[in-house]
Short mmCIF file of N, CA and C in Angstrom, two decimals:
data_model
loop_
_atom_site.label_atom_id
_atom_site.label_comp_id
_atom_site.label_asym_id
_atom_site.label_seq_id
_atom_site.Cartn_x
_atom_site.Cartn_y
_atom_site.Cartn_z
N ILE G 36 1.01 -0.99 -0.13
CA ILE G 36 -0.02 -0.18 0.15
C ILE G 36 1.00 1.19 -0.06
N ALA G 37 0.15 2.34 -0.27
CA ALA G 37 0.99 3.77 -0.37
C ALA G 37 -0.21 4.50 0.51
N THR G 38 0.60 5.46 1.47
CA THR G 38 -0.03 6.42 2.31
C THR G 38 0.46 7.69 1.83
N ARG G 39 -0.67 8.50 2.15
CA ARG G 39 -0.25 9.97 2.00
C ARG G 39 -0.60 10.66 3.61
N GLU G 40 -0.05 11.12 4.26
CA GLU G 40 -0.57 11.88 5.45
C GLU G 40 -1.23 10.80 6.22
N GLY G 41 -0.84 9.67 6.41
CA GLY G 41 -1.56 8.73 6.93
C GLY G 41 -2.96 8.05 6.49
N SER G 42 -3.23 8.18 5.42
CA SER G 42 -4.23 7.77 4.56
C SER G 42 -3.87 6.79 3.65
N LEU G 43 -4.83 5.97 3.13
CA LEU G 43 -4.70 5.10 2.17
C LEU G 43 -4.47 5.81 0.73
N ALA G 44 -3.90 5.81 -0.22
CA ALA G 44 -3.55 6.45 -1.37
C ALA G 44 -3.50 5.68 -2.55
N ALA G 45 -3.06 4.52 -2.38
CA ALA G 45 -2.98 3.41 -3.66
C ALA G 45 -2.54 1.95 -3.03
N PHE G 46 -3.26 0.92 -3.87
CA PHE G 46 -2.69 -0.33 -3.37
C PHE G 46 -2.29 -1.08 -4.56
N ILE G 47 -1.62 -2.45 -4.49
CA ILE G 47 -1.48 -3.09 -5.54
C ILE G 47 -1.51 -4.54 -4.65
N SER G 48 -1.72 -5.75 -5.66
CA SER G 48 -2.05 -7.31 -5.10
C SER G 48 -0.86 -7.81 -6.14
N ILE G 49 -0.20 -8.85 -5.35
CA ILE G 49 0.29 -9.76 -5.90
C ILE G 49 -0.16 -10.97 -5.69
N THR G 50 -0.39 -11.99 -6.66
CA THR G 50 -0.40 -13.42 -6.72
C THR G 50 0.51 -14.22 -6.75
N PRO G 51 1.09 -14.74 -6.15
CA PRO G 51 2.43 -15.87 -5.98
C PRO G 51 1.97 -17.08 -6.79
N PRO G 52 3.14 -17.74 -7.13
CA PRO G 52 2.71 -19.07 -7.75
C PRO G 52 2.18 -20.01 -6.98
N GLY G 53 1.21 -20.94 -7.32
CA GLY G 53 0.84 -21.91 -6.32
C GLY G 53 -0.43 -22.60 -6.81
N PRO G 54 -1.19 -23.41 -6.17
CA PRO G 54 -2.11 -24.43 -6.47
C PRO G 54 -3.39 -23.21 -6.68
N HIS G 55 -3.56 -22.10 -6.24
CA HIS G 55 -4.82 -21.48 -6.26
C HIS G 55 -4.81 -20.90 -7.85
N GLY G 56 -3.70 -20.76 -8.74
CA GLY G 56 -3.77 -20.06 -9.89
C GLY G 56 -4.08 -18.61 -9.83
N TYR G 57 -4.30 -17.94 -10.95
CA TYR G 57 -4.33 -16.62 -11.05
C TYR G 57 -5.70 -16.05 -11.64
N SER G 58 -5.66 -14.82 -11.12
CA SER G 58 -7.00 -14.21 -11.53
C SER G 58 -7.10 -14.20 -13.44
N ILE G 59 -6.22 -14.33 -14.11
CA ILE G 59 -6.15 -14.32 -15.40
C ILE G 59 -7.02 -15.47 -16.10
N ASP G 60 -7.06 -16.68 -15.13
CA ASP G 60 -7.34 -18.02 -15.46
C ASP G 60 -8.89 -17.84 -15.72
N LYS G 61 -9.56 -16.69 -15.08
CA LYS G 61 -11.12 -16.71 -15.20
C LYS G 61 -11.42 -16.13 -16.76
N TYR G 62 -10.26 -15.53 -17.01
CA TYR G 62 -10.70 -14.96 -18.60
C TYR G 62 -10.04 -15.75 -19.78
N PHE G 63 -8.74 -16.39 -19.49
CA PHE G 63 -7.96 -16.82 -20.78
C PHE G 63 -7.63 -18.24 -20.22
N GLU G 64 -7.83 -19.20 -21.45
CA GLU G 64 -7.26 -20.50 -21.25
C GLU G 64 -5.88 -20.45 -21.36
N ARG G 65 -5.13 -21.51 -20.49
CA ARG G 65 -3.68 -21.16 -20.28
C ARG G 65 -3.19 -21.87 -21.64
N ALA G 66 -3.84 -22.92 -22.36
CA ALA G 66 -3.32 -23.34 -23.63
C ALA G 66 -3.00 -22.14 -24.90
N ASP G 67 -4.16 -21.10 -24.46
CA ASP G 67 -3.87 -20.11 -25.56
C ASP G 67 -3.19 -18.90 -25.43
N LEU G 68 -2.43 -18.86 -24.10
CA LEU G 68 -1.54 -18.02 -23.63
C LEU G 68 -0.30 -18.15 -24.49
N PRO G 69 0.31 -16.86 -24.90
CA PRO G 69 1.72 -16.84 -25.68
C PRO G 69 2.84 -16.85 -24.90
N PHE G 70 2.81 -17.41 -23.71
CA PHE G 70 3.82 -17.48 -22.70
C PHE G 70 3.69 -18.61 -21.91
N GLU G 71 4.73 -19.20 -20.94
CA GLU G 71 4.37 -20.06 -20.16
C GLU G 71 4.14 -19.46 -18.66
N LEU G 72 3.21 -20.35 -18.07
CA LEU G 72 3.07 -20.14 -16.68
C LEU G 72 3.82 -21.24 -15.76
N GLY G 73 4.98 -20.77 -14.99
CA GLY G 73 5.91 -21.64 -14.33
C GLY G 73 5.61 -21.35 -12.93
N SER G 74 6.78 -22.01 -12.40
CA SER G 74 6.82 -22.09 -11.10
C SER G 74 7.32 -20.44 -10.59
N GLY G 75 7.84 -19.83 -11.59
CA GLY G 75 8.37 -18.40 -11.08
C GLY G 75 7.37 -17.33 -11.54
N THR G 76 6.22 -17.66 -11.96
CA THR G 76 5.13 -16.77 -12.39
C THR G 76 4.58 -16.20 -11.51
N TYR G 77 4.61 -14.63 -11.41
CA TYR G 77 3.73 -14.06 -10.00
C TYR G 77 2.57 -12.92 -11.14
N GLU G 78 1.59 -12.73 -10.47
CA GLU G 78 0.57 -11.99 -11.31
C GLU G 78 0.43 -10.58 -10.54
N ILE G 79 0.45 -9.45 -11.06
CA ILE G 79 0.11 -8.08 -10.34
C ILE G 79 -1.36 -7.91 -10.78
N ARG G 80 -2.07 -7.67 -9.63
CA ARG G 80 -3.40 -7.53 -9.66
C ARG G 80 -3.88 -6.32 -8.96
N LEU G 81 -5.01 -5.80 -9.22
CA LEU G 81 -5.56 -4.59 -8.53
C LEU G 81 -4.90 -3.55 -8.19
N LEU G 82 -4.04 -2.97 -9.49
CA LEU G 82 -3.39 -1.68 -9.10
C LEU G 82 -4.46 -0.72 -8.89
N THR G 83 -4.40 0.14 -8.01
CA THR G 83 -5.45 1.19 -7.88
C THR G 83 -5.07 2.40 -7.14
N VAL G 84 -5.02 3.49 -7.64
CA VAL G 84 -4.85 4.76 -7.04
C VAL G 84 -6.11 5.47 -6.84
N LEU G 85 -6.03 5.83 -5.72
CA LEU G 85 -7.33 6.61 -5.44
C LEU G 85 -7.49 8.06 -6.09
N GLU G 86 -8.42 8.37 -6.70
CA GLU G 86 -8.71 9.60 -7.60
C GLU G 86 -8.18 10.73 -7.21
N GLN G 87 -8.12 11.32 -6.05
CA GLN G 87 -7.28 12.47 -5.42
C GLN G 87 -5.92 12.42 -5.49
N HIS G 88 -5.36 11.20 -5.90
CA HIS G 88 -3.91 11.12 -5.86
C HIS G 88 -3.43 10.53 -7.30
N ARG G 89 -4.51 10.75 -7.90
CA ARG G 89 -4.05 10.11 -9.62
C ARG G 89 -3.06 11.03 -10.52
N ASP G 90 -2.82 12.09 -9.92
CA ASP G 90 -1.94 13.18 -10.65
C ASP G 90 -0.48 12.92 -10.15
N SER G 91 -0.02 11.78 -9.29
CA SER G 91 0.99 11.60 -8.70
C SER G 91 1.67 10.08 -9.57
N ASP G 92 3.07 10.16 -9.05
CA ASP G 92 3.45 8.92 -9.54
C ASP G 92 3.45 7.79 -8.54
N LEU G 93 2.43 7.65 -8.09
CA LEU G 93 2.03 6.29 -7.04
C LEU G 93 1.86 5.05 -7.87
N ALA G 94 1.16 5.08 -8.92
CA ALA G 94 1.05 3.77 -9.55
C ALA G 94 2.17 3.38 -10.30
N ALA G 95 3.30 4.01 -10.64
CA ALA G 95 4.46 3.83 -10.95
C ALA G 95 5.53 3.11 -9.75
N THR G 96 5.31 3.91 -8.67
CA THR G 96 5.96 3.72 -7.67
C THR G 96 5.71 2.20 -7.26
N LEU G 97 4.18 2.05 -7.12
CA LEU G 97 3.78 0.45 -6.77
C LEU G 97 4.31 -0.31 -7.66
N MET G 98 4.14 -0.18 -8.98
CA MET G 98 4.71 -1.11 -10.27
C MET G 98 6.44 -1.52 -9.79
N VAL G 99 6.87 -0.66 -9.39
CA VAL G 99 8.39 -0.65 -9.02
C VAL G 99 8.37 -1.73 -7.63
N ALA G 100 7.82 -1.06 -6.77
CA ALA G 100 7.82 -2.19 -5.51
C ALA G 100 7.32 -3.50 -5.73
N ALA G 101 6.10 -3.50 -6.65
CA ALA G 101 5.80 -4.81 -6.54
C ALA G 101 7.02 -5.85 -7.77
N PHE G 102 7.45 -5.32 -8.80
CA PHE G 102 8.38 -5.76 -9.31
C PHE G 102 9.77 -6.48 -8.36
N ARG G 103 10.07 -5.56 -7.46
CA ARG G 103 11.14 -5.85 -6.59
C ARG G 103 10.58 -6.81 -5.56
N TRP G 104 9.68 -6.73 -4.97
CA TRP G 104 9.10 -8.01 -4.11
C TRP G 104 9.38 -9.16 -5.13
N ILE G 105 8.63 -9.39 -6.32
CA ILE G 105 8.59 -10.47 -7.18
C ILE G 105 9.92 -11.00 -7.34
N GLU G 106 11.00 -9.74 -7.97
CA GLU G 106 12.39 -10.30 -7.96
C GLU G 106 13.08 -10.64 -7.09
N ALA G 107 13.04 -10.33 -5.85
CA ALA G 107 13.59 -10.88 -4.61
C ALA G 107 13.14 -12.10 -4.29
N ARG G 108 12.18 -12.71 -4.57
CA ARG G 108 11.56 -14.05 -4.47
C ARG G 108 11.80 -14.84 -5.52
N GLY G 109 12.71 -14.38 -6.39
CA GLY G 109 13.33 -15.20 -7.64
C GLY G 109 12.00 -15.43 -8.95
N GLY G 110 10.98 -14.32 -8.66
CA GLY G 110 10.26 -14.67 -9.78
C GLY G 110 10.71 -14.66 -11.12
N SER G 111 10.45 -15.34 -12.30
CA SER G 111 10.99 -14.99 -13.50
C SER G 111 10.28 -14.45 -14.39
N ARG G 112 8.84 -14.07 -14.49
CA ARG G 112 7.85 -13.92 -15.23
C ARG G 112 6.60 -12.98 -14.27
N VAL G 113 5.98 -11.93 -14.75
CA VAL G 113 5.18 -11.25 -14.34
C VAL G 113 3.93 -11.47 -15.27
N VAL G 114 2.65 -11.38 -14.90
CA VAL G 114 1.72 -11.25 -15.79
C VAL G 114 0.55 -10.35 -15.25
N ALA G 115 -0.14 -9.79 -15.79
CA ALA G 115 -1.21 -8.93 -15.57
C ALA G 115 -2.27 -8.69 -16.32
N ILE G 116 -3.62 -8.13 -16.01
CA ILE G 116 -4.38 -7.81 -17.03
C ILE G 116 -4.71 -6.17 -16.46
N GLY G 117 -4.59 -5.34 -17.50
CA GLY G 117 -4.60 -3.87 -17.08
C GLY G 117 -5.74 -3.25 -18.22
N ARG G 118 -6.56 -2.22 -17.38
CA ARG G 118 -7.47 -1.62 -18.05
C ARG G 118 -6.87 -0.97 -19.18
N ASP G 119 -7.62 -0.98 -20.31
CA ASP G 119 -7.12 -0.32 -21.50
C ASP G 119 -6.45 1.09 -21.31
N GLU G 120 -7.39 2.00 -20.26
CA GLU G 120 -7.02 3.38 -20.29
C GLU G 120 -5.60 3.45 -19.52
N VAL G 121 -5.16 2.50 -18.84
CA VAL G 121 -3.96 2.52 -18.11
C VAL G 121 -2.77 1.48 -18.92
N ALA G 122 -3.09 0.81 -19.72
CA ALA G 122 -2.22 0.02 -20.43
C ALA G 122 -0.84 0.46 -20.80
N GLY G 123 -0.74 1.66 -21.48
CA GLY G 123 0.66 2.47 -21.64
C GLY G 123 1.26 2.55 -20.41
N MET G 124 0.69 2.75 -19.15
CA MET G 124 1.30 2.86 -18.10
C MET G 124 2.29 1.35 -17.62
N TYR G 125 1.44 0.40 -17.80
CA TYR G 125 2.22 -0.89 -17.70
C TYR G 125 3.20 -1.13 -18.69
N MET G 126 2.85 -0.74 -19.76
CA MET G 126 4.00 -1.07 -20.94
C MET G 126 5.53 -0.08 -20.57
N ARG G 127 4.96 1.05 -19.99
CA ARG G 127 6.11 1.76 -19.51
C ARG G 127 6.91 1.00 -18.55
N GLY G 128 6.42 0.37 -17.87
CA GLY G 128 6.96 -0.22 -16.63
C GLY G 128 7.55 -2.02 -17.02
N GLY G 129 7.62 -1.95 -18.49
CA GLY G 129 8.16 -3.39 -18.75
C GLY G 129 7.28 -4.44 -19.44
N MET G 130 6.06 -4.18 -19.21
CA MET G 130 5.07 -5.05 -19.67
C MET G 130 4.71 -5.19 -21.11
N LEU G 131 4.67 -6.39 -21.64
CA LEU G 131 4.51 -6.70 -22.96
C LEU G 131 3.07 -6.63 -23.29
N PRO G 132 2.16 -6.21 -24.16
CA PRO G 132 1.03 -6.51 -24.70
C PRO G 132 0.90 -7.89 -25.33
N THR G 133 -0.21 -8.60 -25.13
CA THR G 133 -0.25 -9.99 -25.69
C THR G 133 -1.27 -9.75 -27.29
N GLY G 134 -1.98 -8.99 -27.36
CA GLY G 134 -3.25 -8.77 -28.15
C GLY G 134 -4.25 -9.61 -27.66
N MET G 135 -4.34 -9.95 -26.61
CA MET G 135 -5.45 -10.56 -25.84
C MET G 135 -6.17 -9.86 -25.03
N SER G 136 -7.04 -9.60 -25.27
CA SER G 136 -8.06 -8.64 -24.11
C SER G 136 -9.64 -9.29 -23.70
N VAL G 137 -10.00 -9.06 -22.50
CA VAL G 137 -11.14 -9.32 -22.32
C VAL G 137 -12.05 -7.94 -21.66
N ARG G 138 -13.53 -8.03 -21.96
CA ARG G 138 -14.36 -7.12 -21.50
C ARG G 138 -14.91 -7.81 -20.15
N SER G 139 -14.98 -7.05 -19.04
CA SER G 139 -15.54 -7.39 -17.85
C SER G 139 -16.53 -6.29 -17.65
N GLY G 140 -17.90 -6.35 -17.68
CA GLY G 140 -18.67 -5.25 -17.21
C GLY G 140 -18.40 -4.22 -18.17
N ALA G 141 -18.16 -3.11 -17.95
CA ALA G 141 -17.92 -1.94 -18.93
C ALA G 141 -16.50 -1.47 -19.19
N VAL G 142 -15.70 -2.66 -18.89
CA VAL G 142 -14.30 -2.06 -18.81
C VAL G 142 -13.42 -3.17 -19.47
N ASN G 143 -12.62 -2.91 -20.42
CA ASN G 143 -11.60 -3.58 -21.21
C ASN G 143 -10.45 -3.83 -20.63
N PHE G 144 -9.74 -5.10 -20.50
CA PHE G 144 -8.68 -4.91 -20.14
C PHE G 144 -7.68 -6.02 -21.05
N GLU G 145 -6.36 -5.48 -20.81
CA GLU G 145 -5.28 -6.10 -22.07
C GLU G 145 -4.54 -6.98 -21.02
N LEU G 146 -4.49 -8.27 -21.65
CA LEU G 146 -3.23 -9.25 -21.01
C LEU G 146 -2.08 -8.81 -21.38
N MET G 147 -1.15 -8.83 -20.34
CA MET G 147 0.28 -8.52 -20.72
C MET G 147 1.19 -9.55 -19.74
N HIS G 148 2.30 -9.34 -20.12
CA HIS G 148 3.29 -10.08 -19.49
C HIS G 148 4.58 -9.49 -19.51
N ALA G 149 5.68 -9.93 -18.61
CA ALA G 149 6.77 -9.49 -18.93
C ALA G 149 7.75 -10.78 -18.24
N ASP G 150 9.31 -10.47 -18.72
CA ASP G 150 10.28 -11.56 -18.33
C ASP G 150 11.06 -10.79 -17.26
N VAL G 151 11.19 -11.35 -16.14
CA VAL G 151 11.89 -10.20 -14.71
C VAL G 151 13.28 -9.92 -15.26
N ALA G 152 13.95 -10.65 -16.06
CA ALA G 152 15.41 -10.45 -16.30
C ALA G 152 15.18 -9.29 -17.10
N GLN G 153 14.19 -9.34 -18.06
CA GLN G 153 14.13 -8.16 -19.23
C GLN G 153 13.82 -6.67 -18.49
N VAL G 154 12.76 -6.93 -17.44
CA VAL G 154 12.50 -5.88 -16.70
C VAL G 154 13.61 -5.39 -16.05
N ARG G 155 14.48 -6.25 -15.28
CA ARG G 155 15.45 -5.50 -14.43
C ARG G 155 16.70 -4.87 -15.66
N HIS G 156 17.04 -5.45 -16.63
CA HIS G 156 17.53 -4.82 -17.53
C HIS G 156 17.33 -3.44 -18.01
N ASP G 157 15.84 -3.29 -18.46
CA ASP G 157 15.32 -1.98 -18.57
C ASP G 157 15.26 -0.99 -17.24
N PHE G 158 15.06 -1.63 -15.98
CA PHE G 158 14.94 -1.03 -14.98
C PHE G 158 16.24 -0.19 -14.63
N ASP G 159 17.43 -1.12 -14.84
CA ASP G 159 18.79 -0.49 -14.53
C ASP G 159 19.03 0.67 -15.32
N ALA G 160 18.59 0.86 -16.53
CA ALA G 160 18.89 2.07 -17.19
C ALA G 160 18.00 3.33 -16.95
N LEU G 161 17.13 3.09 -15.80
CA LEU G 161 16.12 4.12 -15.35
C LEU G 161 16.42 4.86 -14.23
N GLU G 162 18.02 4.95 -13.95
CA GLU G 162 18.34 5.62 -12.64
C GLU G 162 17.64 6.82 -12.58
N PRO G 163 17.43 7.63 -13.18
CA PRO G 163 16.66 9.00 -12.74
C PRO G 163 15.67 8.55 -12.05
N VAL G 164 14.50 7.44 -12.49
CA VAL G 164 13.41 7.18 -11.76
C VAL G 164 13.50 6.52 -10.29
N VAL G 165 14.49 5.78 -10.17
CA VAL G 165 14.87 5.20 -9.04
C VAL G 165 15.26 6.21 -8.04
N ALA G 166 16.17 7.11 -8.50
CA ALA G 166 16.69 8.47 -7.67
C ALA G 166 15.73 9.00 -7.42
N ALA G 167 14.39 9.46 -8.12
CA ALA G 167 13.39 9.95 -7.89
C ALA G 167 12.43 9.42 -6.76
N ILE G 168 12.36 8.21 -6.63
CA ILE G 168 11.60 7.18 -5.90
C ILE G 168 12.15 7.54 -4.36
N GLU G 169 13.62 7.56 -4.29
CA GLU G 169 14.61 7.61 -3.24
C GLU G 169 14.06 8.77 -2.45
N ARG G 170 14.13 9.89 -3.49
CA ARG G 170 13.70 11.06 -2.72
C ARG G 170 12.39 11.45 -2.40
N ALA G 171 11.42 10.85 -2.77
CA ALA G 171 10.15 11.37 -2.62
C ALA G 171 9.28 10.24 -1.95
N VAL G 172 9.88 9.21 -1.54
CA VAL G 172 9.19 8.19 -0.81
C VAL G 172 9.91 7.41 0.41
N GLU G 173 9.08 7.32 1.64
CA GLU G 173 9.75 6.52 2.54
C GLU G 173 9.40 5.08 2.57
N TRP G 174 10.26 4.65 1.84
CA TRP G 174 10.09 3.00 1.63
C TRP G 174 10.38 2.27 2.76
N LYS G 175 8.88 1.40 2.91
CA LYS G 175 9.23 0.84 4.22
C LYS G 175 8.98 -0.94 3.74
N LEU G 176 8.89 -1.11 2.41
CA LEU G 176 8.93 -2.58 1.95
C LEU G 176 10.23 -3.17 2.49
N HIS G 177 9.78 -4.69 2.84
CA HIS G 177 10.94 -5.36 3.31
C HIS G 177 11.70 -6.33 2.27
N VAL G 178 11.81 -5.38 0.96
CA VAL G 178 12.65 -5.38 0.05
C VAL G 178 13.47 -3.97 -0.39
N PRO G 179 14.78 -4.15 -0.43
CA PRO G 179 15.13 -2.97 -0.80
C PRO G 179 14.75 -2.28 -2.12
N LEU G 180 14.97 -1.21 -2.32
CA LEU G 180 14.53 -0.55 -3.62
C LEU G 180 15.43 -0.73 -4.58
N ARG G 181 16.45 -0.89 -4.25
CA ARG G 181 17.74 -0.92 -5.21
C ARG G 181 17.99 -2.64 -5.09
N LYS G 182 18.16 -3.25 -6.04
CA LYS G 182 18.76 -4.67 -6.30
C LYS G 182 20.10 -4.52 -5.43
N PRO G 183 20.18 -5.41 -4.27
CA PRO G 183 21.85 -5.66 -3.79
C PRO G 183 22.78 -6.01 -4.79
N ALA G 184 24.21 -5.90 -4.42
CA ALA G 184 24.92 -6.46 -5.54
C ALA G 184 24.81 -8.20 -5.18
N ALA G 185 25.26 -8.74 -6.21
CA ALA G 185 25.18 -10.10 -6.15
C ALA G 185 26.50 -10.62 -5.36
N CYS G 186 27.80 -9.91 -5.44
CA CYS G 186 28.65 -10.24 -4.39
C CYS G 186 29.52 -8.86 -4.40
N PHE G 187 30.31 -9.29 -3.48
CA PHE G 187 31.41 -8.07 -3.21
C PHE G 187 32.64 -8.43 -3.80
N HIS G 188 33.14 -7.15 -4.12
CA HIS G 188 34.53 -7.33 -4.73
C HIS G 188 35.63 -6.71 -4.09
N GLY G 189 36.91 -7.58 -3.96
CA GLY G 189 37.98 -6.91 -3.42
C GLY G 189 38.02 -6.83 -1.98
N GLY G 190 38.02 -5.37 -1.90
CA GLY G 190 37.95 -4.83 -0.54
C GLY G 190 36.83 -5.55 0.76
N GLU G 191 35.83 -5.69 0.12
CA GLU G 191 34.99 -6.36 1.22
C GLU G 191 35.21 -8.05 1.61
N SER G 192 35.79 -8.51 0.78
CA SER G 192 36.25 -9.88 0.93
C SER G 192 37.59 -9.98 1.76
N PHE G 193 38.48 -9.06 1.74
CA PHE G 193 39.68 -8.83 2.13
C PHE G 193 39.54 -8.47 3.86
N ASP G 194 38.26 -7.59 4.11
CA ASP G 194 37.95 -7.27 5.36
C ASP G 194 37.21 -8.48 6.41
N ALA G 195 36.69 -9.45 5.38
CA ALA G 195 36.50 -10.40 6.11
C ALA G 195 37.09 -11.59 6.35
N VAL G 196 38.19 -11.80 5.27
CA VAL G 196 39.00 -12.78 5.74
C VAL G 196 40.51 -12.64 5.80
N GLY G 197 40.92 -11.28 5.76
CA GLY G 197 42.27 -10.80 5.71
C GLY G 197 42.95 -11.09 4.48
N ILE G 198 44.21 -10.36 4.41
CA ILE G 198 44.97 -9.96 3.10
C ILE G 198 46.05 -11.10 3.06
N GLY G 199 46.39 -11.73 3.92
CA GLY G 199 47.51 -12.73 4.05
C GLY G 199 46.63 -14.35 4.16
N PHE G 200 47.61 -15.42 3.88
CA PHE G 200 47.13 -16.53 3.72
C PHE G 200 47.65 -17.41 5.17
N ASP G 201 48.10 -16.58 6.21
CA ASP G 201 48.51 -17.04 7.49
C ASP G 201 47.33 -17.39 8.42
N ASP G 202 46.25 -16.60 8.01
CA ASP G 202 45.10 -16.67 8.98
C ASP G 202 43.83 -17.25 8.15
N LEU G 203 43.97 -18.42 7.63
CA LEU G 203 42.69 -18.78 6.74
C LEU G 203 41.66 -19.58 7.60
N GLY G 204 41.89 -19.50 8.76
CA GLY G 204 41.00 -19.91 9.48
C GLY G 204 39.42 -19.05 9.91
N ARG G 205 39.87 -17.62 9.36
CA ARG G 205 38.81 -16.61 9.22
C ARG G 205 37.76 -16.70 8.28
N HIS G 206 37.89 -17.71 7.26
CA HIS G 206 37.04 -17.81 6.27
C HIS G 206 35.74 -18.14 6.76
N HIS G 207 35.61 -18.87 7.83
CA HIS G 207 34.44 -19.14 8.23
C HIS G 207 33.60 -17.96 8.91
#
């Protein structure tokens, strides 16, 4: 969720992989999907920004938060159905249209998906966006906004085990 001045401003939901399926299963046959749903597939759902906050970057910030949460859990694919009116925002966030859509009530939805590795690659090129989120948001998600380094190089290792070979017992 995102709050402003202590009140709910926006929210997003994520469906992890598991036996209960995804909301897209209600509208699309899995055999017809142009991508695989595997053990690393997560679904982004219910992205909602309350009307008085729609002139802000909350939707984009929540998309980044959802992506980081999924990435931190080893997700490999993201799926979503987005309202036609905001499909462009999803696509700017790395989601790819499938050309498959569904109408529910008076609303049209576009089925989209993204490979997490590709979103990461695109995200790394958007440093100004990350910096803007850091300046504007009090990040309380239990996943850091920036992806931690995969490993430390040089100095960090030497700090941990020493610079000589005479004290190798410190490697533990």
